[in-house]
Short mmCIF file of C-alpha atoms in Angstrom, two decimals:
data_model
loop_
_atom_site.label_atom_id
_atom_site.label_comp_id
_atom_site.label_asym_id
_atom_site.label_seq_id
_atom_site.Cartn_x
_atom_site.Cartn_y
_atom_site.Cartn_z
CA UNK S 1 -20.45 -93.84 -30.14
CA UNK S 2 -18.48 -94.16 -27.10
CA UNK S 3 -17.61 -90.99 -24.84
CA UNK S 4 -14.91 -90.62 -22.66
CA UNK S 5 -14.96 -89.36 -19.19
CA UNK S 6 -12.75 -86.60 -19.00
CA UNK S 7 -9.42 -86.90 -17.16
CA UNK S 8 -8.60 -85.61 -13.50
CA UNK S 9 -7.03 -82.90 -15.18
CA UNK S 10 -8.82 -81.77 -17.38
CA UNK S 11 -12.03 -82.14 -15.09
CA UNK S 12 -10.19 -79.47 -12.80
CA UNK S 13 -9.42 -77.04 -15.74
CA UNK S 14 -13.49 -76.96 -16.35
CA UNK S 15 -13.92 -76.25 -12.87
CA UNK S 16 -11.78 -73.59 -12.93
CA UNK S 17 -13.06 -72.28 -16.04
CA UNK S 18 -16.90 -72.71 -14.84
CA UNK S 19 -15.92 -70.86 -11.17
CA UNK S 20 -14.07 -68.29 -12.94
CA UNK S 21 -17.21 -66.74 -14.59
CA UNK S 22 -18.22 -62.84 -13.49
CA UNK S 23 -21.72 -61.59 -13.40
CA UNK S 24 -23.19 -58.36 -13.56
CA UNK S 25 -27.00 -58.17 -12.70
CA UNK S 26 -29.06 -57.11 -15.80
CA UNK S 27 -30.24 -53.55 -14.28
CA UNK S 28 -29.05 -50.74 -13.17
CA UNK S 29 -26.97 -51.13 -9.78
CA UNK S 30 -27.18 -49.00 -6.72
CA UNK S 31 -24.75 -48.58 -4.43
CA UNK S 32 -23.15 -51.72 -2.22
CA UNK S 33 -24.81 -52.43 1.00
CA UNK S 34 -22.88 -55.49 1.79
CA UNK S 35 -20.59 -58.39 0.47
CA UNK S 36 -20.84 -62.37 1.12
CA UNK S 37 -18.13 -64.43 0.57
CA UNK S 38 -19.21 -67.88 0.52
CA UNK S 39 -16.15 -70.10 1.73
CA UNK S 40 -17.89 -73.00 0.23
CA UNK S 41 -18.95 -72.15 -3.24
CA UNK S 42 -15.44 -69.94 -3.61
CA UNK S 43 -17.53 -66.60 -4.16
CA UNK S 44 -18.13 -63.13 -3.41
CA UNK S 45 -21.48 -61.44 -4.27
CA UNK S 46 -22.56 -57.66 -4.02
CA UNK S 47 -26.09 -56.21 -2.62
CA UNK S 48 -27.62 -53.23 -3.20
CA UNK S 49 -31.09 -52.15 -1.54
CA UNK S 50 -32.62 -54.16 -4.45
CA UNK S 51 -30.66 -57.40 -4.38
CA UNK S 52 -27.24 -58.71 -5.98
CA UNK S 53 -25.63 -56.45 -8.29
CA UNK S 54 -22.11 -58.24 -8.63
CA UNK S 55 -20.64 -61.83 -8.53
CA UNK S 56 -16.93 -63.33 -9.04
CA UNK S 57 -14.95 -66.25 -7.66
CA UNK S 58 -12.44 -65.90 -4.92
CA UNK S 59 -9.64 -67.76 -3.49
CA UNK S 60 -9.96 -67.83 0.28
CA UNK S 61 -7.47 -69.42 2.73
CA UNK S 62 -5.58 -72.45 2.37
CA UNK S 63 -5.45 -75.54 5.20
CA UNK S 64 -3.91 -74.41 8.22
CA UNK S 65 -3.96 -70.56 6.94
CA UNK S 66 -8.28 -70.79 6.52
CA UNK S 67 -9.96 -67.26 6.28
CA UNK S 68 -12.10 -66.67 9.42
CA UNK S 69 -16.04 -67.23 8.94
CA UNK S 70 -17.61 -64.50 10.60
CA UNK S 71 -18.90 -60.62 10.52
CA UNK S 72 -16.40 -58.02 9.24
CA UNK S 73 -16.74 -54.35 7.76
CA UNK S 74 -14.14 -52.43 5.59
CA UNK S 75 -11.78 -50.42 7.75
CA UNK S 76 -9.34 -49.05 4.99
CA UNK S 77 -9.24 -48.83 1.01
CA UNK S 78 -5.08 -49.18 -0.07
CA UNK S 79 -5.18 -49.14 -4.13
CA UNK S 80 -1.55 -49.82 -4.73
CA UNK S 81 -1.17 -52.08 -1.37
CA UNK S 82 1.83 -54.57 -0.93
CA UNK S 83 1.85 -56.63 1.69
CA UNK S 84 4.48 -56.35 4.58
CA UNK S 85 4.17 -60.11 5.71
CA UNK S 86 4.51 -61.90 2.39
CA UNK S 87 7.49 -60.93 0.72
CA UNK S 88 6.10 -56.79 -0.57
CA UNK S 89 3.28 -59.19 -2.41
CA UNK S 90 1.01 -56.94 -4.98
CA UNK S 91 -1.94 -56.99 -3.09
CA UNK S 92 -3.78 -54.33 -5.49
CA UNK S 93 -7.58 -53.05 -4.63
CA UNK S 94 -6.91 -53.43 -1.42
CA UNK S 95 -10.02 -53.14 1.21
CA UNK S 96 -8.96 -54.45 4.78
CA UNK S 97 -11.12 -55.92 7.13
CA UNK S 98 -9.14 -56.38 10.01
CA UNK S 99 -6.01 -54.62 11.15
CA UNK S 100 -4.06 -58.10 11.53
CA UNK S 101 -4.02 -57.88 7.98
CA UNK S 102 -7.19 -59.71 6.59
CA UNK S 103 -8.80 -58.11 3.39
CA UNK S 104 -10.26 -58.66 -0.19
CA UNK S 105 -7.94 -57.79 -2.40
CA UNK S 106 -6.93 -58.86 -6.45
CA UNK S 107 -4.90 -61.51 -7.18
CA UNK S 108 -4.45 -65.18 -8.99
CA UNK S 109 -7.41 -67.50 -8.57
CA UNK S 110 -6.20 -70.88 -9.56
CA UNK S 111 -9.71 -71.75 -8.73
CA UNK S 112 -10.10 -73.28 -5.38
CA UNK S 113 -8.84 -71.79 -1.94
CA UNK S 114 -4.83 -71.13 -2.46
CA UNK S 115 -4.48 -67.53 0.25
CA UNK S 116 -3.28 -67.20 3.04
CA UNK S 117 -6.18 -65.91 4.83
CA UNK S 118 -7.47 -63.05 2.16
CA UNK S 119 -9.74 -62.90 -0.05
CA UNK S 120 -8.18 -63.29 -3.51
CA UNK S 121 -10.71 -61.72 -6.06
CA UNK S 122 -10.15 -61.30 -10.04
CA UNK S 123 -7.69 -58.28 -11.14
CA UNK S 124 -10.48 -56.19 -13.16
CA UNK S 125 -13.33 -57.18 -10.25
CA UNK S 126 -11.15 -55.99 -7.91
CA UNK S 127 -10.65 -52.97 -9.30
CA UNK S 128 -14.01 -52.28 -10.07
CA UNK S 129 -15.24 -53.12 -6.55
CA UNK S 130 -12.43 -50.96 -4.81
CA UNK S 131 -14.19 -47.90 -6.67
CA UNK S 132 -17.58 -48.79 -5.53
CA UNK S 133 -17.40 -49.36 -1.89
CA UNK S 134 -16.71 -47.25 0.86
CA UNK S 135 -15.73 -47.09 4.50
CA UNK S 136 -17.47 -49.43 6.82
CA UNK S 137 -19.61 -51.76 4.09
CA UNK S 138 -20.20 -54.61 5.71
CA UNK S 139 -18.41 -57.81 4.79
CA UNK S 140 -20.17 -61.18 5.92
CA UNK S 141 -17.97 -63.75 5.38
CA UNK S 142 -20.05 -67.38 5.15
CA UNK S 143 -18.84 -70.91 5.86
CA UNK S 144 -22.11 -72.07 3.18
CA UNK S 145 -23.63 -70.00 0.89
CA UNK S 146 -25.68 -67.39 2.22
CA UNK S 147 -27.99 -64.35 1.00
CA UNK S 148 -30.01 -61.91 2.32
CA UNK S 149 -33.95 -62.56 2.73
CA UNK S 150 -36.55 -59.49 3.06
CA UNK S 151 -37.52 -60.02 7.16
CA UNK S 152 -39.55 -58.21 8.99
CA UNK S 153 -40.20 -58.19 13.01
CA UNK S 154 -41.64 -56.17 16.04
CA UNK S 155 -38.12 -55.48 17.08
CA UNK S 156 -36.79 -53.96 13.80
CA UNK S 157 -40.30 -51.73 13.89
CA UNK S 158 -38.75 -50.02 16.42
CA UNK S 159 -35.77 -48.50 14.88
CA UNK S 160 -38.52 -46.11 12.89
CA UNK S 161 -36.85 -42.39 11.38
CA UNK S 162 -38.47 -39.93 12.64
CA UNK S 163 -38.88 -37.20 9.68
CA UNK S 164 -38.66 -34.69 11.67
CA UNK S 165 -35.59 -35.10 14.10
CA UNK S 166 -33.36 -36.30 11.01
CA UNK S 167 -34.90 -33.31 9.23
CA UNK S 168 -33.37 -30.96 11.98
CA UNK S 169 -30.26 -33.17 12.50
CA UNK S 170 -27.99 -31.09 10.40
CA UNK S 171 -28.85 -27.49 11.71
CA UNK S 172 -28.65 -29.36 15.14
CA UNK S 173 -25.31 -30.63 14.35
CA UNK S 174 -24.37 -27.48 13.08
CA UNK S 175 -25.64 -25.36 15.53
CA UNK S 176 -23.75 -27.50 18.71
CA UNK S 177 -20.80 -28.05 16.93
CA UNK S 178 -20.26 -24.05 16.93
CA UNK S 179 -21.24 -24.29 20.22
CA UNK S 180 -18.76 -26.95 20.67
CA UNK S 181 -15.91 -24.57 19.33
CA UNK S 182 -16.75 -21.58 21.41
CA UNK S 183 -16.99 -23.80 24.95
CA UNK S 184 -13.38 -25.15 23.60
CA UNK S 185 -12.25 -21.23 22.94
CA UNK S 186 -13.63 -20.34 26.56
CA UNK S 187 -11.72 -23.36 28.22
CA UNK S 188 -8.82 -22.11 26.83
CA UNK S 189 -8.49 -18.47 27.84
CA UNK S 190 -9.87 -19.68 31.08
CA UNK S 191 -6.85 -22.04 31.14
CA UNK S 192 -4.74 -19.83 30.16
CA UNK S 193 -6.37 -16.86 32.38
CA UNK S 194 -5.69 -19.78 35.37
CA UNK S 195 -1.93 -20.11 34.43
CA UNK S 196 -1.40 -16.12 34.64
CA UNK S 197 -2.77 -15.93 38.29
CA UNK S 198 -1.37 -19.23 39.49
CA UNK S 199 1.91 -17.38 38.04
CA UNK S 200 1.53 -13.86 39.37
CA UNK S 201 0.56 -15.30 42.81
CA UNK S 202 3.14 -18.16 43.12
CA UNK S 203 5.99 -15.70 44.50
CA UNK S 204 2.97 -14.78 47.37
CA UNK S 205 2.25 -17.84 48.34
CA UNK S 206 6.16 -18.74 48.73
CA UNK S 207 6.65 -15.23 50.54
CA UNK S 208 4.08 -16.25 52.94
CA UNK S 209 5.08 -19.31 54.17
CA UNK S 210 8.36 -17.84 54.56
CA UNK S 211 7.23 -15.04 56.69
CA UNK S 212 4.62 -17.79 58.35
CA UNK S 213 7.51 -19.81 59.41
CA UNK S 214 10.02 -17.47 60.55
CA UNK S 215 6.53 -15.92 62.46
CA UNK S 216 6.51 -19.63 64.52
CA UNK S 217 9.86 -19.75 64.87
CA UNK S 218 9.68 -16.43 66.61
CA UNK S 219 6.70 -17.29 69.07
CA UNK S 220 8.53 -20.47 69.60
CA UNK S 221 11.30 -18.23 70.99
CA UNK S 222 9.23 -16.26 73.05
CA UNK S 223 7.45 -19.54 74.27
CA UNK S 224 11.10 -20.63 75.52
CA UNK S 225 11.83 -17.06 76.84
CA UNK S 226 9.09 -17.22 79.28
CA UNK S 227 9.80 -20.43 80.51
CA UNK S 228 13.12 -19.09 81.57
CA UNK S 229 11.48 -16.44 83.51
CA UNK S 230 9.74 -18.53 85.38
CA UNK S 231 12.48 -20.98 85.47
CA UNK S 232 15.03 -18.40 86.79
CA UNK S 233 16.81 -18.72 89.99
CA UNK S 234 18.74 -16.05 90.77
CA UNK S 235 18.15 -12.01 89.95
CA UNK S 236 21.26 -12.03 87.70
CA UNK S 237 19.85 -15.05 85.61
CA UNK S 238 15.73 -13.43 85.66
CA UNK S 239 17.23 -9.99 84.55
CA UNK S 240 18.88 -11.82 81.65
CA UNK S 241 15.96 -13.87 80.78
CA UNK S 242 13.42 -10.96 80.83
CA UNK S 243 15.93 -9.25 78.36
CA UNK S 244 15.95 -11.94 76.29
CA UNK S 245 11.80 -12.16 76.42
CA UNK S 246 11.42 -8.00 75.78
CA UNK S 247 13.48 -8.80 72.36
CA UNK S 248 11.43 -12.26 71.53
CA UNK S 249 8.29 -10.32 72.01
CA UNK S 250 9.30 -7.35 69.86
CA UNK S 251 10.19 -10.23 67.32
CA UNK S 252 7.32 -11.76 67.48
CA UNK S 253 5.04 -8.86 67.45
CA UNK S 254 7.23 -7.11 64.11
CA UNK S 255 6.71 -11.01 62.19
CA UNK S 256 3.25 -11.08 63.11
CA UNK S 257 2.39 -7.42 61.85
CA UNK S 258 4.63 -8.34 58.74
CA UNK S 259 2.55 -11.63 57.94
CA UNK S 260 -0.59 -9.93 58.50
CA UNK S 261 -0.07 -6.93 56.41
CA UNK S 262 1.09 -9.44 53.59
CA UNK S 263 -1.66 -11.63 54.17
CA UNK S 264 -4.00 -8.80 53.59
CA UNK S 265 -1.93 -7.79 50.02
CA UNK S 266 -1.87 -11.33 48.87
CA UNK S 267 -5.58 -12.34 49.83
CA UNK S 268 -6.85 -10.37 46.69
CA UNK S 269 -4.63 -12.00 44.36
CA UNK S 270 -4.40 -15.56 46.22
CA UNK S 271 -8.43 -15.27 46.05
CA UNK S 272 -8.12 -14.27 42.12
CA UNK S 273 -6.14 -17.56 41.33
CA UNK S 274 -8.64 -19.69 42.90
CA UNK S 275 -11.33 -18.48 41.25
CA UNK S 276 -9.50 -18.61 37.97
CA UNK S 277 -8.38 -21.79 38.72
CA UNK S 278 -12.27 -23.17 39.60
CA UNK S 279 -13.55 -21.40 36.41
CA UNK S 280 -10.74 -23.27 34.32
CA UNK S 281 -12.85 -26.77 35.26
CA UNK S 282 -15.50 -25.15 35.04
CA UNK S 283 -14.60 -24.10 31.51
CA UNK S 284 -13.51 -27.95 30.96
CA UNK S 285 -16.29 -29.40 32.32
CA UNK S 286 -18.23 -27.78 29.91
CA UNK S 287 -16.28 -27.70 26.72
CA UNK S 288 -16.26 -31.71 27.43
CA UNK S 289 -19.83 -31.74 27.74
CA UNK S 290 -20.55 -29.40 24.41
CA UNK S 291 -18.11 -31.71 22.56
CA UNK S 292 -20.08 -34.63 23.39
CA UNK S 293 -23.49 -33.17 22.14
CA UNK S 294 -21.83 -32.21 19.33
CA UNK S 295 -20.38 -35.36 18.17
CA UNK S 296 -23.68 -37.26 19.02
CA UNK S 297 -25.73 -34.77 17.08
CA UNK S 298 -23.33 -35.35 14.21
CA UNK S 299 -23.83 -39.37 14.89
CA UNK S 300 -27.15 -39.21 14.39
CA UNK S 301 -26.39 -38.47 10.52
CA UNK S 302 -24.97 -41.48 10.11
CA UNK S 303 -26.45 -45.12 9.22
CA UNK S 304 -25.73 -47.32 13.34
CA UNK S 305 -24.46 -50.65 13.56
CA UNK S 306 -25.08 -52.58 16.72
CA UNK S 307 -23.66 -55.91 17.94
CA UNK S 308 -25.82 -58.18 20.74
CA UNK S 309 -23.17 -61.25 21.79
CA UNK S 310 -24.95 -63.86 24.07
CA UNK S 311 -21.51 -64.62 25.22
CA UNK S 312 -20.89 -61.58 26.96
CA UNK S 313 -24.83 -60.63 27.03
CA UNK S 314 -24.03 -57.13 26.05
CA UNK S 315 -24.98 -54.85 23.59
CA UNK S 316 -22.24 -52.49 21.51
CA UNK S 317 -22.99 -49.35 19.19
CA UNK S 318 -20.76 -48.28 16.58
CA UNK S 319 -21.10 -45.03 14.20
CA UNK S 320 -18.59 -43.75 12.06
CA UNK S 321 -17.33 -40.61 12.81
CA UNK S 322 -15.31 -39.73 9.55
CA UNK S 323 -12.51 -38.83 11.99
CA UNK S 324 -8.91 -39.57 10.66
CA UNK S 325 -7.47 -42.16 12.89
CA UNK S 326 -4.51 -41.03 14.74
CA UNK S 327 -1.87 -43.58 13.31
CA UNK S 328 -2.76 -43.18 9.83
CA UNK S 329 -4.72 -45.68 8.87
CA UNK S 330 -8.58 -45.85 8.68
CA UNK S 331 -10.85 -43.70 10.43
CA UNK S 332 -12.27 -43.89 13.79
CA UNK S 333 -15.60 -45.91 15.47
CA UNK S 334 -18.03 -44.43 17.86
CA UNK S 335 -17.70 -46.64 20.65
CA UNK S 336 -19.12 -44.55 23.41
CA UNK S 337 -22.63 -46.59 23.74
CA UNK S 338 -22.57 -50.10 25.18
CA UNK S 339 -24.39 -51.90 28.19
CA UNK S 340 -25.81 -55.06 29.33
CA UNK S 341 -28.36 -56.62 27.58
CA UNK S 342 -31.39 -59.38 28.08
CA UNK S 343 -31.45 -62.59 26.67
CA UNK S 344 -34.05 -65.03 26.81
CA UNK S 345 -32.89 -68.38 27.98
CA UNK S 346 -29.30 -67.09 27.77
CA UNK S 347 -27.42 -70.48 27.93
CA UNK S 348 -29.32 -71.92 24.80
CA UNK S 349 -27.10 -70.96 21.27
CA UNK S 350 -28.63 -68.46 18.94
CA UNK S 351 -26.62 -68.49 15.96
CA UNK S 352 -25.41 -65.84 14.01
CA UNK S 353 -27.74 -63.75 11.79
CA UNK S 354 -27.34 -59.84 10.16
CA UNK S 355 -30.18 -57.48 10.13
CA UNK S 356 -29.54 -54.82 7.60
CA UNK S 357 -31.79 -51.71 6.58
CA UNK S 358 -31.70 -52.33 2.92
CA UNK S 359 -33.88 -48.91 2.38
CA UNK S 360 -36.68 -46.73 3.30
CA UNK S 361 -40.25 -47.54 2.78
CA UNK S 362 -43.69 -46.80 4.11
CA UNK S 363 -43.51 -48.30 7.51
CA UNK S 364 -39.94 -46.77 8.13
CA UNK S 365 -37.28 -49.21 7.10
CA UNK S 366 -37.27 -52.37 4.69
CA UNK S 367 -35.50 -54.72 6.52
CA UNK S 368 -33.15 -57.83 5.58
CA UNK S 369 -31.84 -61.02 7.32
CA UNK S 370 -28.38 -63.31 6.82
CA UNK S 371 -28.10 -65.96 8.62
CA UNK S 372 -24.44 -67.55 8.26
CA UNK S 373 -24.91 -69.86 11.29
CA UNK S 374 -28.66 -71.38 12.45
CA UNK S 375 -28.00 -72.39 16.12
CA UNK S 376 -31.71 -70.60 16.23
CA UNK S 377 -33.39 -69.10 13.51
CA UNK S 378 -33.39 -65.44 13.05
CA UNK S 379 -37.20 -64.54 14.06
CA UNK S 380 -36.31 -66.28 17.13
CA UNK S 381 -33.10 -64.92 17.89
CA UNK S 382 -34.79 -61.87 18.18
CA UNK S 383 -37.58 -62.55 19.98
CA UNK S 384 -35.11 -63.54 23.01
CA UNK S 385 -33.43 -60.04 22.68
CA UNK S 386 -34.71 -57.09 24.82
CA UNK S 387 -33.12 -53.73 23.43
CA UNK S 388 -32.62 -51.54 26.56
CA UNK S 389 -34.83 -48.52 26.61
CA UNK S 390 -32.32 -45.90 26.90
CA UNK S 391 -30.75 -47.21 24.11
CA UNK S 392 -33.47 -47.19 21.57
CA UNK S 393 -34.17 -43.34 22.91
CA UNK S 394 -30.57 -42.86 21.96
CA UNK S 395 -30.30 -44.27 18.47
CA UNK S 396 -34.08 -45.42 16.99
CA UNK S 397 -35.29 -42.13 15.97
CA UNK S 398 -32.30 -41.57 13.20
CA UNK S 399 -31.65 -45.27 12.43
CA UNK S 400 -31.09 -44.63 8.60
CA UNK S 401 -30.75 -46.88 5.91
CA UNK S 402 -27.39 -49.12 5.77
CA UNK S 403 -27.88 -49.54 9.85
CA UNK S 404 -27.30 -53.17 10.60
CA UNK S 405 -28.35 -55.12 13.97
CA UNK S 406 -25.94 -58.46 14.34
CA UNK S 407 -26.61 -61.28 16.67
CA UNK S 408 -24.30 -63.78 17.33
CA UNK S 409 -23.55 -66.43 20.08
CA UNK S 410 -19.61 -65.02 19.65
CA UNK S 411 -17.86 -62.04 21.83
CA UNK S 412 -16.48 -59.36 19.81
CA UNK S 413 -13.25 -60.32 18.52
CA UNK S 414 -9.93 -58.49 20.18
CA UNK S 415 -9.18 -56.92 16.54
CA UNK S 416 -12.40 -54.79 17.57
CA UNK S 417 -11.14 -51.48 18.17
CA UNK S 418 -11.55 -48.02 17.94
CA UNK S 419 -10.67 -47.86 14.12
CA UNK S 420 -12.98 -50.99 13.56
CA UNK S 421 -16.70 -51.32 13.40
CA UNK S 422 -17.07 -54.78 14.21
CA UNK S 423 -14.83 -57.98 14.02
CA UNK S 424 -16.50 -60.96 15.21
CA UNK S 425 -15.69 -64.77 13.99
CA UNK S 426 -17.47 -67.89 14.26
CA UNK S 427 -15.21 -70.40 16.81
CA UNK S 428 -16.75 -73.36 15.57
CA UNK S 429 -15.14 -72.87 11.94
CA UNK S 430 -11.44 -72.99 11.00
CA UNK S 431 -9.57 -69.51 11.46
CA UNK S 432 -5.82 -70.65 10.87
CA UNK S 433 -5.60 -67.03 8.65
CA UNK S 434 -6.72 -65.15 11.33
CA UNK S 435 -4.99 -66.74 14.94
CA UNK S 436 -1.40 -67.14 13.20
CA UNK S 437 -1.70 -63.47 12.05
CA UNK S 438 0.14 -61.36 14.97
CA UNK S 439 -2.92 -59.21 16.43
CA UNK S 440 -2.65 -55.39 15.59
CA UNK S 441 -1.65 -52.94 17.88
CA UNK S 442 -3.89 -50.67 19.21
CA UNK S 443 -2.69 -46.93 19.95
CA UNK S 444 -3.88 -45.47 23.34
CA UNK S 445 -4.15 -41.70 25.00
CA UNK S 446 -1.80 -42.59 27.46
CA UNK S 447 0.82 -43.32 24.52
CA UNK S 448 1.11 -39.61 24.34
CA UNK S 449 1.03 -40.22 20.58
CA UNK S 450 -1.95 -38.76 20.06
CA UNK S 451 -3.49 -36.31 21.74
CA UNK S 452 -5.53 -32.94 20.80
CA UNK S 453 -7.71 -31.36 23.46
CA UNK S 454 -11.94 -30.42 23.12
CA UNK S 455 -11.75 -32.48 20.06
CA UNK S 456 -14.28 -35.37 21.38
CA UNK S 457 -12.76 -38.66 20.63
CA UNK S 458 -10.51 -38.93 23.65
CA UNK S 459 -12.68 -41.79 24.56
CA UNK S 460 -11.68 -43.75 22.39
CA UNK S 461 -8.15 -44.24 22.76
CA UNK S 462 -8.47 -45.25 26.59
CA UNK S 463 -8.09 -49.06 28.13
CA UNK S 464 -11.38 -50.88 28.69
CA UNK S 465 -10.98 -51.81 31.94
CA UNK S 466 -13.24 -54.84 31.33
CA UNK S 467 -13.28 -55.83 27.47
CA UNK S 468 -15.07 -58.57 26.32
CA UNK S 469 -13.29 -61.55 26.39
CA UNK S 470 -11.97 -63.08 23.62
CA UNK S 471 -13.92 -66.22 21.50
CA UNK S 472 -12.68 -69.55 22.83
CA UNK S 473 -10.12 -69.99 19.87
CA UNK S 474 -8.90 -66.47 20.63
CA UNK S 475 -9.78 -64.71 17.66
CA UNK S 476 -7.74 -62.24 16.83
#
């Protein structure tokens, strides 16, 4: 019996047919953690705290159009999205990962890479997925296959809940952000106590400098007068210039009574502005400082993400703060915690790798590792990291479950903003998808688009004066 090898064709139907397979683990799923999309295999898996939960093929980017290895996180769910580059495309299920218009999303898998830069997933999978994740799931995006391994090390010991302080996080929360509210209520009467006085003592002021001028004016005249007098030659001319003195005198003595007596009526209510104007900032000064312990007490509920880039050798913190982003679309970061940060041997590469708090357990937090590029493997990429003290004091004691630590040779991608967690792509792999995409536009404080006052999150709509450059093939 002979058997026939079967033709190109028909070879590349059965791959198709053998990639297009789904699979649901056989137990009951938690929620997602994170998703890896391996560029390589064509494939997107789920995690929960107990390993996958979900697989299905994708279709990532084509030549010249490639989606960008690297670290991403949801940033907005779009059910009914079309797309406003490609033609109003169907691009339903949408979850974006970057604002230059990256995300998973369902369409046709022909059954290799055909997008230009998404991540194509089945109709129904995509559908089910979009009702499963939320805001800010992390979304590692793999040139091989990768999967998260159970890892453990002295460095992740130290992000250890402490029962107690998340125990009293939400009264604490509670209890600043009323505080919060009245320090914004006292700003504003103070402000608008300031305006009232600045008001009712402008006409004063003015009236004074009138009367202070014309009060010069007159002793300049008396000045002159008395160096006629002395200047005189004749009786006729001495006579006339003592006149002249008697009546600049009498002038100047009738404009300095007048400026005194009104200087003695204003000083009361000139005094009064002042002080209403100095308890104004004082009133600011505070309300600013009450909005920022209430915001980080309400942080401290929520799972932290941090990002250590040997290429700029700093450290960045990013919580969500369930704030509506001004311009409609996602929500905003926490971005008010970064700093410099010590490497060991800081010119030798150290890959990229994901730590992720899969759960609780005994010793604090169960702990997991990806490792999507092996420059240096991950125990030792983190034995080269030093975590600044004052960092740890800020953040370890309510690191909850879901908190991630990434460590990458890259900088933080320009599409890292305030409605992003992190966007960071490896420059060594192909990102045509991601550098042909025109990079989103960021909106600032200064665009007077947005701006409420004593609400806390002014921060993050101002110019960093020194961001992080960006990876050498631009990346965003």
């Amino acid at each position: 019996m002979v058997t026939l090898a079967a033709s190109p064709a028909e070879a590349a139907k059965q791959t198709r047919r053998a990639q297009a397979a789904e699979a649901t683990a056989p137990r009951e799923a938690g929620e997602p953690i994170m998703a890896i999309v391996s560029i390589k295999s064509q494939q997107v898996t789920l995690y929960d705290a107990d390993g996958w939960i979900l697989r299905a093929p994708v279709s990532t980017g084509v030549k010249e159009r490639e989606t960008p290895a690297g670290v991403f996180a949801i940033v907005q769910k779009n059910k009914d999205h079309r797309s406003n580059m490609y033609d109003d495309a169907s691009m339903p299920n949408m979850q974006r990962i970057t604002w230059n218009g990256l995300a998973l999303h369902g369409g046709p898998l022909p059954g290799y890479a055909a997008s230009h830069g998404c991540v194509r997933m089945p109709f129904g999978f995509a559908e089910k997925l979009f009702e499963k994740t939320r805001l800010g799931m992390r979304v590692i995006i793999s040139p091989e296959d990768a999967a998260p391994v159970d890892f453990s090390h002295p460095s992740l010991s130290l992000f250890t809940p402490n029962a107690e302080v998340i125990a009293a996080a939400p009264a604490k929360a509670e209890t600043l952000s009323r505080e919060a509210a009245d320090a914004a209520t006292a700003a504003d009467e103070a402000k608008k106590t300031a305006a009232a006085t600045a008001r009712e003592s402008a006409p004063l002021a003015a009236s004074l400098r009138k009367l202070e001028r014309a009060k010069a004016r007159a002793d300049a005249d008396l000045a002159s007068a008395g160096k006629a007098v002395a200047n005189a030659k004749t009786d006729q001319s001495r006579a006339k210039a003592e006149e002249r003195q008697q009546k600049a005198a009498a002038k100047a003595a009738e404009l300095e009574t007048q400026f005194n007596t009104a200087k003695a009526d204003a000083s009361s209510k000139l005094d009064a502005a002042s002080a209403a104007k100095e308890a104004a900032k004082t009133a600011q000064t505070k309300k600013a400082y009450a909005a920022k312990a209430a915001l980080d007490a309400k942080l401290a509920l929520e799972p932290v993400s941090i990002y250590i880039s040997r290429a700029t050798r700093r450290i960045y913190v990013r919580r969500n703060t369930h704030k509506p982003a001004p311009d409609g679309g996602g929500v905003v970061f926490d971005a008010t915690i970064e700093a410099p940060v010590t490497i060991r041997d800081p010119g030798k590469p150290i890959g990229t790798h994901v730590f992720t708090a899969m759960a609780r357990n005994d010793a604090g937090l169960r702990w997991s590792a990806v490792t999507i590029e092996s420059r240096d493997d991950a125990k030792n990429a983190l034995d080269r990291i030093t975590i600044p003290k004052e960092i740890l004091d800020r953040i370890a004691a309510t690191a909850l479950p879901r908190s991630s630590i990434v460590v990458s040779d890259e900088p933080l991608s320009e599409e890292t903003n305030y409605r992003t967690e992190f966007v960071a792509v490896l420059s060594d792999q192909p990102q045509g998808g991601f550098i042909t995409r025109k990079p989103s536009e960021v909106l600032m404080a200064d665009d007077n688009s947005y701006r409420q006052e004593g609400d806390g999150f002014g921060i993050f709509f101002q110019r960093n004066p020194n961001p992080p450059p960006g990876s050498p093939r631009r990346g965003s």
